CSV table of C-alpha atoms in Angstrom, one decimal:
chain,number,residue,atom,x,y,z
A,24,MET,CA,117.3,85.6,97.9
A,25,ARG,CA,117.7,88.3,100.1
A,26,LYS,CA,119.8,86.0,102.5
A,27,ASN,CA,122.1,85.0,99.8
A,28,ILE,CA,122.7,89.0,98.9
A,29,TRP,CA,123.5,89.6,102.5
A,30,SER,CA,125.7,86.8,102.8
A,31,GLY,CA,127.4,87.5,99.7
A,32,VAL,CA,128.1,91.3,100.6
A,33,LEU,CA,129.1,89.9,104.0
A,34,ALA,CA,131.7,87.3,102.6
A,35,GLY,CA,133.2,90.0,100.4
A,36,SER,CA,133.5,92.1,103.2
A,37,MET,CA,135.6,89.6,104.9
A,38,VAL,CA,138.0,89.0,102.3
A,39,VAL,CA,138.6,92.9,102.1
A,40,GLY,CA,139.3,92.8,105.9
A,41,MET,CA,141.5,89.7,105.8
A,42,LEU,CA,143.4,91.6,103.0
A,43,ALA,CA,143.5,94.8,104.4
A,44,ALA,CA,144.4,93.8,108.3
A,45,CYS,CA,147.9,94.8,107.8
A,46,SER,CA,146.6,98.4,107.1
A,47,SER,CA,143.8,98.7,109.7
A,48,ASN,CA,143.5,101.4,112.0
A,49,GLY,CA,145.0,99.9,115.4
A,50,GLY,CA,144.1,102.9,116.9
A,51,THR,CA,140.5,102.6,116.6
A,52,THR,CA,140.4,99.6,119.4
A,53,ALA,CA,139.5,100.4,122.6
A,54,THR,CA,139.2,98.3,125.7
A,55,THR,CA,137.0,98.8,129.1
A,56,GLN,CA,138.9,100.5,131.6
A,57,PRO,CA,138.5,99.2,134.8
A,58,SER,CA,137.5,101.2,137.8
A,59,ALA,CA,140.6,102.4,140.0
A,60,ALA,CA,141.2,99.9,143.4
A,61,ALA,CA,138.9,100.2,146.0
A,62,SER,CA,140.4,102.3,148.9
A,63,THR,CA,141.4,100.3,152.1
A,64,GLY,CA,139.8,101.4,155.5
A,65,ALA,CA,135.9,102.5,155.5
A,66,ALA,CA,135.6,102.5,151.7
A,67,ALA,CA,136.2,98.7,152.1
A,68,THR,CA,132.8,98.2,153.3
A,69,ALA,CA,131.2,100.5,151.3
A,70,ALA,CA,129.0,99.1,148.1
A,71,PRO,CA,131.1,98.4,145.4
A,72,LYS,CA,130.7,100.9,142.2
A,73,ALA,CA,129.9,99.3,139.1
A,74,ASP,CA,132.7,99.5,136.6
A,75,PRO,CA,132.6,102.3,133.8
A,76,VAL,CA,131.5,101.3,130.4
A,77,THR,CA,133.4,102.4,127.3
A,78,LEU,CA,130.7,102.3,124.5
A,79,ARG,CA,132.4,102.5,120.6
A,80,LEU,CA,130.5,104.8,118.3
A,81,TYR,CA,131.2,104.2,114.4
A,82,THR,CA,130.2,107.2,112.7
A,83,TYR,CA,130.4,109.0,109.2
A,84,GLY,CA,130.0,112.4,110.7
A,85,THR,CA,132.9,114.8,111.1
A,86,GLU,CA,133.2,117.0,113.9
A,87,GLU,CA,132.0,120.2,111.8
A,88,GLN,CA,128.9,118.3,110.7
A,89,TYR,CA,127.7,116.8,114.3
A,90,ASN,CA,129.6,118.9,117.0
A,91,TRP,CA,130.7,115.8,118.4
A,92,LYS,CA,132.7,116.9,121.3
A,93,LYS,CA,130.1,119.0,122.6
A,94,THR,CA,127.3,116.0,122.1
A,95,LEU,CA,129.0,113.6,124.0
A,96,ASP,CA,130.5,115.9,126.8
A,97,ALA,CA,127.0,116.5,127.2
A,98,PHE,CA,125.9,112.7,127.3
A,99,THR,CA,128.6,112.0,129.6
A,100,ALA,CA,127.5,114.9,132.2
A,101,LYS,CA,124.6,112.9,132.5
A,102,ASN,CA,125.9,109.4,132.4
A,103,PRO,CA,129.3,109.7,134.4
A,104,ASN,CA,129.6,105.8,134.2
A,105,ILE,CA,129.3,105.5,130.5
A,106,LYS,CA,132.1,106.9,128.2
A,107,VAL,CA,131.6,107.3,124.4
A,108,GLU,CA,134.6,106.7,122.1
A,109,LEU,CA,134.3,108.0,118.6
A,110,VAL,CA,135.4,106.1,115.7
A,111,GLN,CA,135.6,108.4,112.8
A,112,LEU,CA,134.9,106.4,109.5
A,113,SER,CA,135.6,109.3,107.1
A,114,ASP,CA,137.4,112.6,107.6
A,115,LYS,CA,135.6,114.4,105.1
A,116,GLY,CA,131.8,112.8,106.0
A,117,ASP,CA,132.0,110.5,102.8
A,118,THR,CA,129.3,108.1,103.4
A,119,GLN,CA,130.4,105.4,101.1
A,120,GLU,CA,133.8,105.5,102.4
A,121,ALA,CA,132.4,105.2,106.0
A,122,THR,CA,130.3,102.2,104.7
A,123,LYS,CA,133.1,100.3,103.3
A,124,LYS,CA,134.9,100.8,106.3
A,125,LEU,CA,131.9,99.8,108.8
A,126,ASP,CA,131.8,96.7,106.6
A,127,LEU,CA,135.4,95.8,107.1
A,128,ALA,CA,135.0,96.3,110.9
A,129,ALA,CA,131.9,94.0,111.2
A,130,ALA,CA,133.8,91.2,109.3
A,131,SER,CA,137.0,91.8,111.1
A,132,GLY,CA,135.0,91.0,114.5
A,133,GLU,CA,135.5,94.9,115.9
A,134,THR,CA,133.2,95.4,118.9
A,135,ILE,CA,130.8,97.8,117.6
A,136,ASP,CA,128.3,99.1,120.3
A,137,VAL,CA,126.8,101.9,118.5
A,138,LEU,CA,126.8,102.6,114.5
A,139,MET,CA,124.9,105.0,112.3
A,140,PHE,CA,123.4,104.4,108.7
A,141,SER,CA,122.7,107.4,106.5
A,142,ASP,CA,120.0,106.3,104.3
A,143,PRO,CA,117.4,103.3,104.2
A,144,ALA,CA,119.3,101.0,101.8
A,145,SER,CA,122.4,101.3,104.3
A,146,TYR,CA,119.8,100.5,106.9
A,147,ALA,CA,118.1,97.5,105.6
A,148,GLN,CA,121.4,96.0,103.9
A,149,ARG,CA,123.2,96.2,107.2
A,150,VAL,CA,119.9,94.7,109.2
A,151,GLY,CA,119.8,92.2,106.7
A,152,LEU,CA,123.5,91.2,107.4
A,153,GLY,CA,122.7,91.0,111.4
A,154,MET,CA,124.9,94.0,112.1
A,155,ALA,CA,122.4,95.8,114.4
A,156,ALA,CA,120.1,94.5,117.2
A,157,PRO,CA,116.6,94.5,117.6
A,158,LEU,CA,115.7,97.4,119.9
A,159,ASP,CA,112.0,96.6,120.3
A,160,ASP,CA,112.4,95.2,124.0
A,161,PHE,CA,113.7,98.3,125.3
A,162,ILE,CA,111.3,100.5,123.6
A,163,ALA,CA,108.3,98.1,125.1
A,164,LYS,CA,110.0,98.6,128.3
A,165,GLU,CA,110.0,102.2,128.1
A,166,GLY,CA,106.4,102.4,127.1
A,167,TYR,CA,106.3,104.3,123.9
A,168,LYS,CA,105.6,103.6,120.1
A,169,GLU,CA,108.6,104.3,117.7
A,170,GLU,CA,106.2,105.7,114.9
A,171,VAL,CA,104.7,108.1,117.3
A,172,GLU,CA,107.8,109.4,119.3
A,173,TYR,CA,109.7,110.0,116.0
A,174,LYS,CA,108.8,111.7,112.6
A,175,VAL,CA,110.5,108.9,110.8
A,176,ASP,CA,109.2,105.1,111.1
A,177,THR,CA,112.3,103.1,111.0
A,178,HIS,CA,110.3,99.3,111.3
A,179,LEU,CA,111.9,96.9,109.1
A,180,ASN,CA,109.7,93.6,108.7
A,181,GLY,CA,107.6,94.3,111.4
A,182,LYS,CA,110.9,95.2,113.9
A,183,VAL,CA,112.8,98.1,115.0
A,184,TYR,CA,116.5,98.1,114.6
A,185,ALA,CA,117.5,101.7,115.0
A,186,LEU,CA,116.0,105.2,115.9
A,187,PRO,CA,116.1,108.2,113.9
A,188,GLY,CA,118.5,111.1,114.4
A,189,LYS,CA,118.4,114.4,112.2
A,190,PHE,CA,115.2,115.4,110.2
A,191,ASN,CA,115.7,116.5,106.8
A,192,PRO,CA,112.5,116.6,105.1
A,193,TRP,CA,111.8,117.5,101.5
A,194,TYR,CA,109.8,121.1,101.3
A,195,VAL,CA,109.3,123.6,98.6
A,196,LEU,CA,111.8,126.7,98.3
A,197,LEU,CA,109.7,129.6,97.3
A,198,ASN,CA,110.9,133.0,95.6
A,199,LYS,CA,108.6,135.3,98.2
A,200,ASP,CA,109.3,138.5,95.8
A,201,HIS,CA,107.9,136.6,93.1
A,202,LEU,CA,105.0,135.4,95.1
A,203,ALA,CA,104.1,139.1,96.4
A,204,GLU,CA,104.2,140.2,92.4
A,205,ALA,CA,101.6,137.7,91.5
A,206,GLY,CA,99.7,138.5,94.5
A,207,LEU,CA,100.0,134.9,96.0
A,208,LYS,CA,100.5,133.8,99.6
A,209,VAL,CA,102.8,131.4,101.3
A,210,PRO,CA,101.1,128.1,101.2
A,211,THR,CA,101.1,126.3,104.7
A,212,ASP,CA,98.8,123.6,103.4
A,213,TRP,CA,98.4,123.1,99.6
A,214,THR,CA,98.0,120.0,97.1
A,215,TRP,CA,100.0,119.3,93.9
A,216,ASN,CA,97.3,120.8,91.7
A,217,ASP,CA,97.9,124.3,94.1
A,218,PHE,CA,101.3,123.6,93.3
A,219,ALA,CA,100.8,123.6,89.6
A,220,ASP,CA,98.4,126.5,89.6
A,221,TYR,CA,101.2,128.6,91.5
A,222,ALA,CA,103.8,127.9,89.0
A,223,LYS,CA,101.5,128.7,86.2
A,224,LYS,CA,100.9,132.0,87.6
A,225,LEU,CA,104.6,132.5,88.6
A,226,THR,CA,106.0,131.8,84.9
A,227,LYS,CA,106.8,135.3,83.4
A,228,GLY,CA,108.4,136.2,80.0
A,229,GLU,CA,109.5,134.0,76.9
A,230,GLY,CA,112.7,133.0,75.3
A,231,ALA,CA,116.1,132.8,76.7
A,232,SER,CA,115.2,135.3,79.6
A,233,LYS,CA,111.8,133.2,80.5
A,234,ARG,CA,111.5,132.9,84.4
A,235,PHE,CA,109.8,129.2,85.2
A,236,GLY,CA,107.5,128.7,87.8
A,237,THR,CA,109.2,125.7,89.0
A,238,TYR,CA,112.3,123.6,88.0
A,239,PHE,CA,112.4,119.7,88.5
A,240,HIS,CA,115.7,118.4,88.6
A,241,GLY,CA,115.1,114.8,87.8
A,242,PRO,CA,115.0,111.8,87.3
A,243,GLN,CA,118.5,111.9,85.6
A,244,GLY,CA,121.1,109.0,85.2
A,245,GLY,CA,119.1,106.4,87.4
A,246,GLY,CA,118.9,108.8,90.3
A,247,TRP,CA,117.0,111.9,91.8
A,248,MET,CA,113.7,109.6,91.4
A,249,GLU,CA,111.9,111.9,94.1
A,250,TYR,CA,110.9,113.5,91.1
A,251,LEU,CA,109.3,110.4,89.2
A,252,LYS,CA,107.0,109.7,92.5
A,253,LEU,CA,105.9,113.0,93.6
A,254,MET,CA,102.3,111.9,94.2
A,255,MET,CA,103.7,108.7,95.8
A,256,GLU,CA,105.8,109.8,98.5
A,257,ASN,CA,103.3,111.9,100.5
A,258,GLN,CA,101.5,108.4,101.3
A,259,PRO,CA,102.1,106.9,104.9
A,260,THR,CA,103.1,103.6,103.2
A,261,ASN,CA,103.8,102.3,99.6
A,262,ALA,CA,105.5,105.4,99.3
A,263,ASP,CA,108.2,104.1,96.5
A,264,LEU,CA,108.1,102.7,93.0
A,265,LEU,CA,108.7,99.0,94.4
A,266,LYS,CA,106.6,97.6,97.6
A,267,ALA,CA,108.3,96.1,100.8
A,268,ASP,CA,108.0,92.6,99.4
A,269,GLY,CA,110.4,93.9,96.0
A,270,SER,CA,107.0,93.8,94.0
A,271,SER,CA,106.3,96.5,91.7
A,272,ASN,CA,104.1,99.4,92.8
A,273,LEU,CA,103.7,100.8,89.3
A,274,ALA,CA,100.0,100.3,89.3
A,275,ASP,CA,99.5,102.6,92.2
A,276,PRO,CA,97.1,105.2,90.6
A,277,ASN,CA,99.6,107.8,92.1
A,278,PHE,CA,102.5,106.9,89.9
A,279,LYS,CA,100.6,107.7,86.8
A,280,LYS,CA,99.1,111.2,88.4
A,281,THR,CA,102.8,112.0,88.8
A,282,LEU,CA,103.4,111.8,85.2
A,283,GLU,CA,100.2,113.4,84.2
A,284,LEU,CA,101.2,116.6,86.7
A,285,ARG,CA,104.8,116.6,85.2
A,286,VAL,CA,103.3,116.3,81.4
A,287,LYS,CA,100.9,119.0,81.9
A,288,MET,CA,103.1,121.3,83.8
A,289,GLU,CA,106.0,121.1,81.1
A,290,LYS,CA,104.0,120.3,77.9
A,291,GLU,CA,100.3,122.5,78.4
A,292,ASP,CA,101.0,124.9,81.0
A,293,LYS,CA,104.9,125.5,80.1
A,294,SER,CA,105.8,126.2,83.8
A,295,SER,CA,108.6,123.9,84.6
A,296,VAL,CA,111.9,124.3,82.9
A,297,PRO,CA,111.8,121.7,80.4
A,298,TYR,CA,113.7,118.5,80.9
A,299,ALA,CA,115.8,118.6,77.7
A,300,ASP,CA,117.0,121.6,78.7
A,301,MET,CA,117.9,120.1,82.0
A,302,ILE,CA,119.9,117.3,80.4
A,303,SER,CA,121.5,119.1,77.5
A,304,GLN,CA,122.6,122.4,79.4
A,305,LYS,CA,123.5,120.0,83.1
A,306,LEU,CA,121.3,122.3,84.8
A,307,ALA,CA,121.8,122.7,88.8
A,308,TYR,CA,118.8,123.2,91.2
A,309,ARG,CA,120.8,125.9,93.1
A,310,THR,CA,121.7,127.8,90.5
A,311,GLN,CA,118.1,127.8,88.9
A,312,PHE,CA,116.4,129.0,92.3
A,313,PHE,CA,119.0,131.3,93.4
A,314,ASN,CA,119.5,133.0,89.8
A,315,GLN,CA,115.8,133.4,89.9
A,316,SER,CA,115.3,131.1,86.6
A,317,ALA,CA,112.6,129.3,88.9
A,318,SER,CA,110.5,130.5,91.5
A,319,MET,CA,109.8,127.3,93.3
A,320,ILE,CA,111.9,123.9,93.7
A,321,ALA,CA,111.0,120.9,95.7
A,322,ILE,CA,114.1,119.8,97.6
A,323,GLY,CA,115.4,118.5,100.6
A,324,SER,CA,116.0,120.6,103.7
A,325,TRP,CA,119.6,119.9,103.5
A,326,MET,CA,119.1,123.5,101.9
A,327,ASN,CA,118.7,125.0,105.6
A,328,THR,CA,122.2,125.9,105.6
A,329,GLU,CA,122.4,127.7,102.2
A,330,ILE,CA,118.9,129.1,101.8
A,331,GLY,CA,120.3,132.5,103.4
A,332,GLY,CA,122.8,132.6,100.6
A,333,THR,CA,126.8,131.4,100.7
A,334,ASP,CA,129.8,133.2,99.0
A,335,LYS,CA,129.2,130.9,96.1
A,336,VAL,CA,125.6,131.2,95.8
A,337,PRO,CA,124.5,134.6,97.3
A,338,LEU,CA,121.1,135.5,98.0
A,339,THR,CA,119.4,138.7,96.6
A,340,PHE,CA,115.7,138.0,97.3
A,341,ASN,CA,113.3,137.1,100.1
A,342,VAL,CA,113.0,133.2,100.7
A,343,ALA,CA,109.7,131.5,102.0
A,344,VAL,CA,109.5,127.6,102.7
A,345,ALA,CA,106.2,125.7,102.0
A,346,PRO,CA,105.4,122.0,103.0
A,347,PHE,CA,105.7,119.4,100.5
A,348,PRO,CA,102.4,119.4,98.5
A,349,LYS,CA,100.0,116.7,99.1
A,350,ASN,CA,97.5,114.8,96.7
A,351,ASN,CA,93.9,115.5,98.0
A,352,PRO,CA,92.8,118.4,100.2
A,353,GLY,CA,91.7,116.0,102.7
A,354,ASP,CA,95.2,114.4,103.1
A,355,PRO,CA,97.3,114.5,105.9
A,356,ASN,CA,99.6,117.5,105.8
A,357,GLY,CA,103.6,117.4,105.9
A,358,LEU,CA,103.8,113.7,104.6
A,359,THR,CA,107.1,113.9,102.7
A,360,PRO,CA,110.2,112.1,101.8
A,361,VAL,CA,112.9,112.3,104.7
A,362,THR,CA,116.4,111.6,104.9
A,363,THR,CA,117.5,110.8,108.6
A,364,ASP,CA,120.5,109.3,110.5
A,365,TYR,CA,119.6,105.8,111.2
A,366,VAL,CA,121.4,105.4,114.8
A,367,ALA,CA,121.5,101.6,115.9
A,368,VAL,CA,123.2,99.5,118.8
A,369,GLY,CA,125.4,96.9,117.2
A,370,ALA,CA,124.5,93.2,117.5
A,371,ASN,CA,127.8,92.1,119.1
A,372,SER,CA,127.7,94.9,121.6
A,373,LYS,CA,128.5,93.5,125.4
A,374,HIS,CA,126.6,96.7,126.6
A,375,LYS,CA,123.3,96.9,124.5
A,376,ASP,CA,121.7,98.2,127.9
A,377,GLU,CA,124.1,101.3,127.9
A,378,ALA,CA,124.3,101.5,124.0
A,379,TYR,CA,120.5,101.8,124.0
A,380,LYS,CA,120.6,104.4,126.7
A,381,PHE,CA,123.0,106.4,124.6
A,382,VAL,CA,121.1,105.7,121.4
A,383,ARG,CA,117.7,106.9,122.9
A,384,TRP,CA,119.2,109.8,124.6
A,385,TYR,CA,121.5,110.7,121.2
A,386,THR,CA,117.8,110.9,119.3
A,387,SER,CA,116.2,112.7,121.5
A,388,GLU,CA,117.8,115.4,124.0
A,389,GLY,CA,120.8,114.9,122.6
A,390,GLN,CA,120.1,116.2,119.0
A,391,ILE,CA,118.9,119.8,120.8
A,392,ALA,CA,122.5,119.1,122.6
A,393,GLN,CA,124.0,119.1,119.2
A,394,GLY,CA,122.4,121.8,117.8
A,395,LYS,CA,123.5,120.9,114.2
A,396,ASN,CA,120.1,119.6,112.9
A,397,ILE,CA,116.4,119.9,113.3
A,398,PRO,CA,115.7,116.5,115.4
A,399,SER,CA,113.4,113.3,114.4
A,400,TRP,CA,112.2,113.3,117.8
A,401,SER,CA,108.5,114.5,117.7
A,402,LYS,CA,108.6,116.1,121.4
A,403,VAL,CA,110.8,118.6,120.2
A,404,SER,CA,109.1,122.1,121.0
A,405,ASN,CA,108.7,124.6,118.3
A,406,ASP,CA,111.0,126.9,120.5
A,407,ASP,CA,113.8,124.4,120.3
A,408,VAL,CA,113.0,124.2,116.5
A,409,GLY,CA,113.6,127.9,116.1
A,410,LYS,CA,116.6,128.1,118.3
A,411,ILE,CA,118.2,125.4,116.0
A,412,ILE,CA,117.3,127.4,112.9
A,413,ASP,CA,118.5,130.6,114.2
A,414,THR,CA,122.0,129.0,114.5
A,415,ILE,CA,121.7,127.3,111.2
A,416,LEU,CA,120.6,130.8,109.6
A,417,ALA,CA,123.5,132.7,111.4
A,418,GLY,CA,125.9,130.4,109.5
A,419,THR,CA,124.5,132.0,105.8
A,420,LYS,CA,125.2,135.5,104.6
A,421,ASN,CA,121.9,137.0,104.6
A,422,PRO,CA,119.5,135.2,107.3
A,423,GLU,CA,117.2,138.2,107.4
A,424,LYS,CA,115.8,137.3,104.0
A,425,VAL,CA,114.7,133.9,105.1
A,426,ASP,CA,111.0,133.9,106.2
A,427,LYS,CA,112.1,131.9,109.4
A,428,ALA,CA,108.0,131.6,110.5
A,429,SER,CA,107.6,129.4,107.2
A,430,LEU,CA,110.7,127.5,107.6
A,431,VAL,CA,109.9,126.7,111.2
A,432,ASN,CA,106.1,125.6,110.6
A,433,THR,CA,107.2,123.5,107.5
A,434,LEU,CA,109.9,121.6,109.5
A,435,THR,CA,107.2,121.2,112.5
A,436,ILE,CA,104.7,119.7,110.4
A,437,SER,CA,106.7,117.6,108.5
A,438,LYS,CA,106.5,113.8,108.9
A,439,ALA,CA,107.9,110.7,106.8
A,440,SER,CA,106.0,107.9,105.3
A,441,GLN,CA,107.1,104.1,106.6
A,442,VAL,CA,110.4,102.9,105.2
A,443,VAL,CA,110.5,100.8,102.0
A,444,PRO,CA,113.2,98.0,102.3
A,445,PRO,CA,115.2,98.4,99.3
A,446,ALA,CA,115.4,95.4,97.2
A,447,SER,CA,119.0,94.5,95.6
A,448,TYR,CA,117.8,95.4,92.1
A,449,GLN,CA,116.3,98.4,92.9
A,450,ALA,CA,119.3,100.3,90.6
A,451,GLU,CA,118.1,98.2,87.8
A,452,VAL,CA,114.6,99.4,88.0
A,453,TYR,CA,115.1,103.2,88.8
A,454,LYS,CA,117.4,103.2,85.3
A,455,VAL,CA,114.7,101.8,83.0
A,456,LEU,CA,111.8,103.9,84.8
A,457,ASN,CA,114.4,106.6,83.9
A,458,THR,CA,114.6,105.7,80.4
A,459,GLU,CA,111.0,105.1,80.1
A,460,TYR,CA,110.3,108.6,81.3
A,461,GLU,CA,112.7,110.5,78.9
A,462,LYS,CA,110.9,108.5,76.1
A,463,LEU,CA,107.6,109.8,77.8
A,464,ILE,CA,108.6,113.6,78.4
A,465,LEU,CA,110.5,113.9,74.8
A,466,GLY,CA,107.4,113.0,73.3
A,467,LYS,CA,108.7,109.3,71.9
A,468,GLU,CA,105.4,107.5,73.7
A,469,ASP,CA,102.5,108.5,75.3
A,470,ILE,CA,101.9,107.9,79.3
A,471,ASP,CA,99.9,104.9,79.1
A,472,THR,CA,102.4,103.1,77.1
A,473,MET,CA,105.2,104.4,79.2
A,474,ILE,CA,103.7,102.6,82.2
A,475,LYS,CA,102.9,99.3,80.1
A,476,ASN,CA,106.4,99.4,78.8
A,477,SER,CA,108.2,100.3,82.5
A,478,GLN,CA,106.1,97.5,84.0
A,479,GLU,CA,107.0,94.7,81.8
A,480,GLN,CA,110.6,95.6,81.9
A,481,VAL,CA,110.6,95.9,86.1
A,482,ASP,CA,108.4,92.5,86.1
A,483,LYS,CA,111.4,90.9,84.3
A,484,ILE,CA,113.9,92.3,86.5
A,485,ILE,CA,112.1,91.3,89.5
A,486,ALA,CA,111.5,87.7,87.9
A,487,SER,CA,115.3,87.5,87.2
A,488,ASN,CA,116.3,87.9,90.5
A,489,LYS,CA,114.1,85.5,92.3
A,490,LYS,CA,115.7,82.7,90.1
């Protein structure tokens, strides 16, 4: 079934490519420049120099987001015989626009030496389309294991097709002033039970002025599903609502435990903002936290650039950061949902050795040279993380109000669970689960009924997609 899906996507891309051929950006095509002719005399007897290689890097990342000039200059300084030409797929960093243009470029037969994907779905789908070359032989030759060398495990069907760049783990933002008021310490290793206990102790007041312990920004509209699998996402494997083979993972006990946690916190402890309020008032997680309506939020570390306050959302209190909670005291600390850049070697590249050399450098030393994001490379020192955080926080309005030590500690210990390749019908599954969750949290069905109804509907979706 999946092969048919990939074929269909590729066919569609090719049709678009033919229709758009007249308007394609001819300026993105590059040719390898030959070396200068050898001079006569003594130089003629010298060993010939290898021709310089030009690699074409296809990316959605903008200069503002990724410091490309600085980064590529640093690579060229170390590798003067390799030039990297940037192919900008979206001027505004729009990943959807960039993905469409990448598909068009591949369908049109453009040479793609290095390419980047912004999420597991794009990565898995383009690997299925044959756009990325496997890197296992390169990795074996170098003598490391990807899942040890990096904090994001990028294996798909037993092979590695990309190395991870930036590292954006989920964590918990805390109002440090509220913690002090309640006599609570900044957690460095805690469970979801601890999180619920903190939320209960941080909740204060009644009515319109009530301050809640926490705010969950989902699920909603079939998205923000992280909040429906809180106690699944911190598992090393099978951390999603579907398994790697596309089958249902709703029988996982931690799915039910997540539902129990959400119901308990909202209905019994009354420590989380009501789901009905989130939907009816179209609440936003930034304002809930920065307006101090909620003392804690579990969210992605893309917030690093905002936690010190911005012009739009000022910071008027002290902020701390804690790791994503685990399920049991004895579980590994730091496992969390993570977003990253998947950096791959193009399957049609004629310079795969050089392309891999760039990918390996970029996802390790290059991340430090870039200085924009926390790297997924596990060999980055705490000092390096601290320097990058200093740079990021310096761009905020009140960096002095951020507990930098807690932020660095959390980012350093965080590690992603294994990537679960998304199924083609995943969006259908998410919508069903979102609808059933709303019935549960709004009191229209109990947890067991919700799970039973969800499982039946999900099984039907899976069966219909296997015909």
